[in-house]
Amino acid sequence: MDVVGAASWLVQVVLEKLVGDGIEAAWAAARAGNPGRDHGSEVRRLGSRLQSLHALLSKAQEHAPRARRRSEALLRSLRSLQSLATDADNLLDEMLYYQIHQRLHHDESSTYSNSSSSLFAVQLVEPNNRGAKKARHSGDDDTTGRIKDILERMCEAGHDVRDAIKMEKLDDFAAGGGQDDRIIRRGPTTSYSTEPKVFGRDTVKERIVGMLISSETRGADLAVLPIVGNGGVGKTTLAQLVYNDTRMQAQFSKRIWISVSVDFDEVRLTRELLDCVSSGVNKHAGITNLNKLQEILEEDLKSERLLLVLDDMWEDNDKSRWNKLLAPLRCSSLRGNAILVTTRNHSVVKMIATMDPIHLDGLEDGDFWLLFKACAFGDEKYEGHPSLQVIGKCIANKLKGYPLAAKSVGALLNRDLDGGHWMSILQSDEWKLQRGPDDIIPALMLSYIHLPFHLQRCFSYCALFPKGHRFDGLDLVRVWISQGFVSSSNKKMEDIGHQYLNDLVDRGFFQRSTYYSMHDLIHDLAHIVSADECHMIDGFNSSGIAQSTIRHLSINTRYAYKWDIYSQKFCSKDDFQRKLTSVGETVQTRNLSTLMLFGKYDADFSETFSHIFKEVEYLRVLRLPMLTYSMDYLLSNFSKLIHLRYLELISSGPGGPLPEVICRLYHLQVLDVEYWAHLSTLPTAMNDLVNLRHFVARGELHSLIAGVGRLKFLQELKEFRVGKTTDFQIGQLNGLRELGGSLAIYNLENVCSKVESKNAGLRDKIYLKDLLLSWCRNRFEVRSVIEEEVLESLQPHSGLKCLSIKGYGGISCPSWLSSINPLISLETICLDSCTKWELPASRVVLTVSSDDWTGSEKHIIFPCLEELVIRDCPELRTLGLSPCSFEAEGSHTFGCLHHATIYNCPQLMNLPQFGQTKHMSTISIEGVGSFPHIRLLVRTLYIKGCASPSKLDQILMLIESNLCLLEKLTIESCLDLTYLPWKTLSKLVSLEMLVIVDCPRLSLILYPYNQDGGNFSFSSLLKKLVIRACSITGKQLSHLLLQLPFLHYLTIGKCPKITSLLLGDVITGSDSSSTSDYLQSTTDGMLQIPYHLLIQLQYLSIDDFPDLVLLWKEGFHGFTSLRTLHITGCTQLLFPMITENKRSNKNSSLLPPLLHDLMVTHVDNELLPLLLSNLTSLSIFAISKSPELSSLVLHSCTSLETLLIEKCVGLSALEGLHSLPKLKHLRIFQCPSLAKTWCPSSVDRPDFSLHLDKIEIDTTVLFNIEFCKKLPSLRHLVFFMAKNVRSFTEEQEKALCHLTSLHVIDFCYCPNLLSLPKVLHCLPSLKQLSIKACPGIQSLPENGLPASLHELYVSNCSAELKEQCKKTKNVKCVYVDRNASKFIVICKLLRLYFRLLPCWEHGSNDYGSNQELGEAVSSWP
């Protein structure tokens, strides 16, 4: 860090305190204690001299900020000045502390001042003994005299600094002249690459070339494409690749490369352009006038298409200079000129880019390893020295893909291909110390040197945080403020601090996503530049040797402990304890300004920590994860840390209450106890922390601060609960004018008048963004008139972003929600449980009320509103909005609404015009007037319970602007819907899926209800169609299918007017006359699948058509692309195929040979073999409700992975399992005959094994020793709905012992099961055991549970079993009644499932839905 800047900053800190608001009162207090002495005037005179010194330092810093070396004389004088300034700062801090103490506790302070005139006689009263007094300090009795002495010494040191500056000739810079020849500069670059080979940049190079030669660029006036990235990442090399690409040469008749660097001089750059453009005659020789130079340049380039590369650009302050440079280039008669710029700063990108920038990061691991080997071994393909390869990969991982780092470190390694040499570099980070022109740290240092000092200071401080730390932006800014790094001005310090952070992001020192992070190499740079002031003790690798000048210290214990296999616990590493002790001996801990602790620790560490830091006194920032150790144990003199600004306390266990002494830390600005577990109370005198800006804690803790009105600087108060006592009256909010963020005011029923509520001063809180106004829902009395007056007086500032009103008992809403005086910045409005709210206010709430508005122009009332929520307002009848009609085009209620939720408002008669909003992404409407249940989620619309076609049309027009974007539409349970509004549906041009369910009167009329006379049309993009429980006829659906060329998913079910199914366009061949007559008589009922769907459909589900017949003798074989076929509840559909197969004598498969997923019901021994023959690709087969089936033969299904057999009561034989090598999942439910006959012989050959991963069964009969021996890889076993099982027999328990690979066992809904298997403890691999809805089980097995068990789930079982499980100690995680209520609901659904199998969800007979439902209980955590 620049020492001149550091000294200048410290002098400024002292000066600001000398003229601060509180210092005069402090001087007055000192004079009152000793009337004979008054040093105030002398101190003010010295302050004037210091102002002169500060001005000199500021000028020297401003004009020579990049000098690399300082003379020893200057360094000594600056360090002396810094030390004195720090002492003065501390003394002034204590003086201000005393002044605050005197103001808050006048009686105590007067006692002290009478006993002694010294500031250091101020006694801190311990909370447990208010009579006890501890001397703050010993020494000089005259504090003001000491301050005067230090200031005089600072002025003397200032003379030495001035002399040293003159010797170093820095005063020339203060006078505005000269350049320092010791400034770090990067050499000029050219278009010629010095790299023999470039690794890993082909993709990004192709992207850049494609952008520069694209039609958009060719048609642009002037395209500017920046490449942005940190120093050393390879921006210049990439630009050279692009520049020299042959396509660039063909596209651009003139290519120019200019190295810009720090000095952006438009005259110099224009002359360089002319140097490159001029051919032969140098027309610009001797010309310095910019205008003339630009005229020449325009003339020379008027017929040229130019590619200009500006390498290493830094200028980001003055866009006018950039525009001046580009002015003649924009005058070219040819379009398509392009500029490629490389820069480190995102701020440059923001200023110049016309195209999306290229953000360049490090190389991918594979490419970087090749580059690293080329640099370290001289050959990218080198495979020798295996040990060096291992070490090299460890080193390479540290370099994070930076090519320049690979060159720097590779050159160092290449000097000696010896394992010891390489290991020393790995362990010592010697490569970071390399300072050559091609080394990585100097490349990054250049970016740091060009930072202004205030950013250098903030950045270097971040060396205290561990590598990989995820910075919270708010927290980091608070720390900077606490250290005084953020200057105060007319803006809030938090805003200035965030600007600092954003500037560092723009300059590449931080990356920003949901959090802020720092690249490891940038973190290394922070350690290097802050070595004199900042130090981290790391359990893995200390950041160098601690200097005696260290003022900021952090300790990271993450790698400080290792697992001791003998004691079975984590123990501290010896070297970490030595590092800690060594730092304690080197660093002057008393003078530390920062002490931060990261990670967990034990009692030994706590003892060492307490001993080392027992004398800390001047801390400004303290971060302690306290765990179970008390504050006094860690820091014995915690009560003396009166300089503290930032305190973060973390406790993962029952840490107890906060110590009362915290309330005597009057300078405290940040108190962070967000991660103090179980904290439920606060110290009584929290309002003594008069400088507190941030109380970071849960909202309920904010509401416990009594007399919060004292905390004038508080930036956020999450909760305030209005009470009857003075300390909790709403007037406490009046003085908190800096409040920002969110504020929730509860118990507003305790406010008795509008005068009282107005005293909250909400309108003056201009920084407030989120406001909740809440009345208790269960209050004894609702006083509507008073509550209306109270709410009217709680008017917030017009800049409010989010407003929520809950439990309000008034009839009308306040006038400040009207368009006369609108909250135009509102982004969210939430009205919740406003049970009496009936009408808008008299001024027409939420609507247009302007005398100048004629209705001809568009008027947006809430231009920023993104979310509208109205819940549980049963009396609300109107929003005062335009009703949902579409004739009026003039008024828009919302401009950019994204989300709308209206729930349980039965009297509400109209809805907002969402159709006028182009940004809607979610709508949820339920229980609103005559409107059905409506749910819009991004591009999916769900409508349930619509009464009529006109209502459906009206609902669709609610989201008129979204209709063209909708991809899925579901219409369900519309009992009176007779037809669809095709005119409106035709606007759904992007629709891909249509679901119509349970609309018993709905038919698809062949002619539209409007008067255009043509047949209805539909979105040709539709890919999925689900129709169930409708009055649609086969002819109507056939007509619709003809219009869907891209359909690949079709589900139909329970449509009684569909009576027959025809596959293909026509029936040919020797059809009997009776068949022809049948077709003629059943035209309306016949569903004809068009030919294009035979070759296109991939999913077909036909469900619940008991009388449906198939008019296609070839079966379903013609579906050439079909992968999933579900035919359930269709008892007549498949059997005619048996007769046809016998008659033709072909014995061919009736199903598509490439079928992957098949689900059928109501089959028998004769039909099933015909269905399964030749299905060699079938991976999932589900069969159910087939009572006549006695044998299941699976020899031909060699690819089967999942087999589900349910409700086949006559099934007694299961053959061909040995032919299924891929079978992983087997389910057998409600097949009693199979269970009775199940034995080793019934599973084929005795010498084969089943490689099943999961079995689900409802009986234990299947389990015998021989069968279990055939399951060597079984991992998951489910006993579900085993109603007839009471216990396991001895043989069954022995069989279970053979399942040695079992990881999970579930016992789910086994109501009669009385005990668990006794041999559970013998299962060596068992990790999870679930017992759910098994009320008969009273206890765990007598022999206990296996040692391998990690998780135990118990819910809806006996109280005895649950209590025993809670006391189980050898299981890592025990969950009792976790989500029990949801489990009961699932059980009910499953019982329904087994009664109605196959169940159906939104018209999809997807057995997968059944499978997921069937597994829900066993997998529910």
mmCIF file of C-alpha atoms in Angstrom, residues 775 779 781-791 808-812 835-838:
data_model
loop_
_atom_site.group_PDB
_atom_site.id
_atom_site.type_symbol
_atom_site.label_atom_id
_atom_site.label_comp_id
_atom_site.label_asym_id
_atom_site.label_seq_id
_atom_site.Cartn_x
_atom_site.Cartn_y
_atom_site.Cartn_z
ATOM 1 C CA TRP A 775 -52.749 -5.356 13.178
ATOM 2 C CA ARG A 779 -57.419 -8.756 18.749
ATOM 3 C CA GLU A 781 -61.932 -5.419 19.351
ATOM 4 C CA VAL A 782 -61.775 -4.012 15.804
ATOM 5 C CA ARG A 783 -62.198 -0.210 15.781
ATOM 6 C CA SER A 784 -62.715 0.462 12.088
ATOM 7 C CA VAL A 785 -62.878 4.248 12.225
ATOM 8 C CA ILE A 786 -59.749 4.622 14.358
ATOM 9 C CA GLU A 787 -57.841 2.103 12.264
ATOM 10 C CA GLU A 788 -58.739 4.023 9.112
ATOM 11 C CA GLU A 789 -57.383 7.226 10.675
ATOM 12 C CA VAL A 790 -54.240 5.466 11.873
ATOM 13 C CA LEU A 791 -53.514 3.974 8.450
ATOM 14 C CA TYR A 808 -56.354 -4.017 8.883
ATOM 15 C CA GLY A 809 -59.897 -3.533 10.170
ATOM 16 C CA GLY A 810 -60.934 -0.432 8.266
ATOM 17 C CA ILE A 811 -63.535 -0.377 5.535
ATOM 18 C CA SER A 812 -61.613 1.708 2.991
ATOM 19 C CA THR A 835 -61.480 -8.571 6.712
ATOM 20 C CA LYS A 836 -63.695 -5.445 6.565
ATOM 21 C CA TRP A 837 -62.162 -3.751 3.567
ATOM 22 C CA GLU A 838 -65.059 -3.181 1.201
#
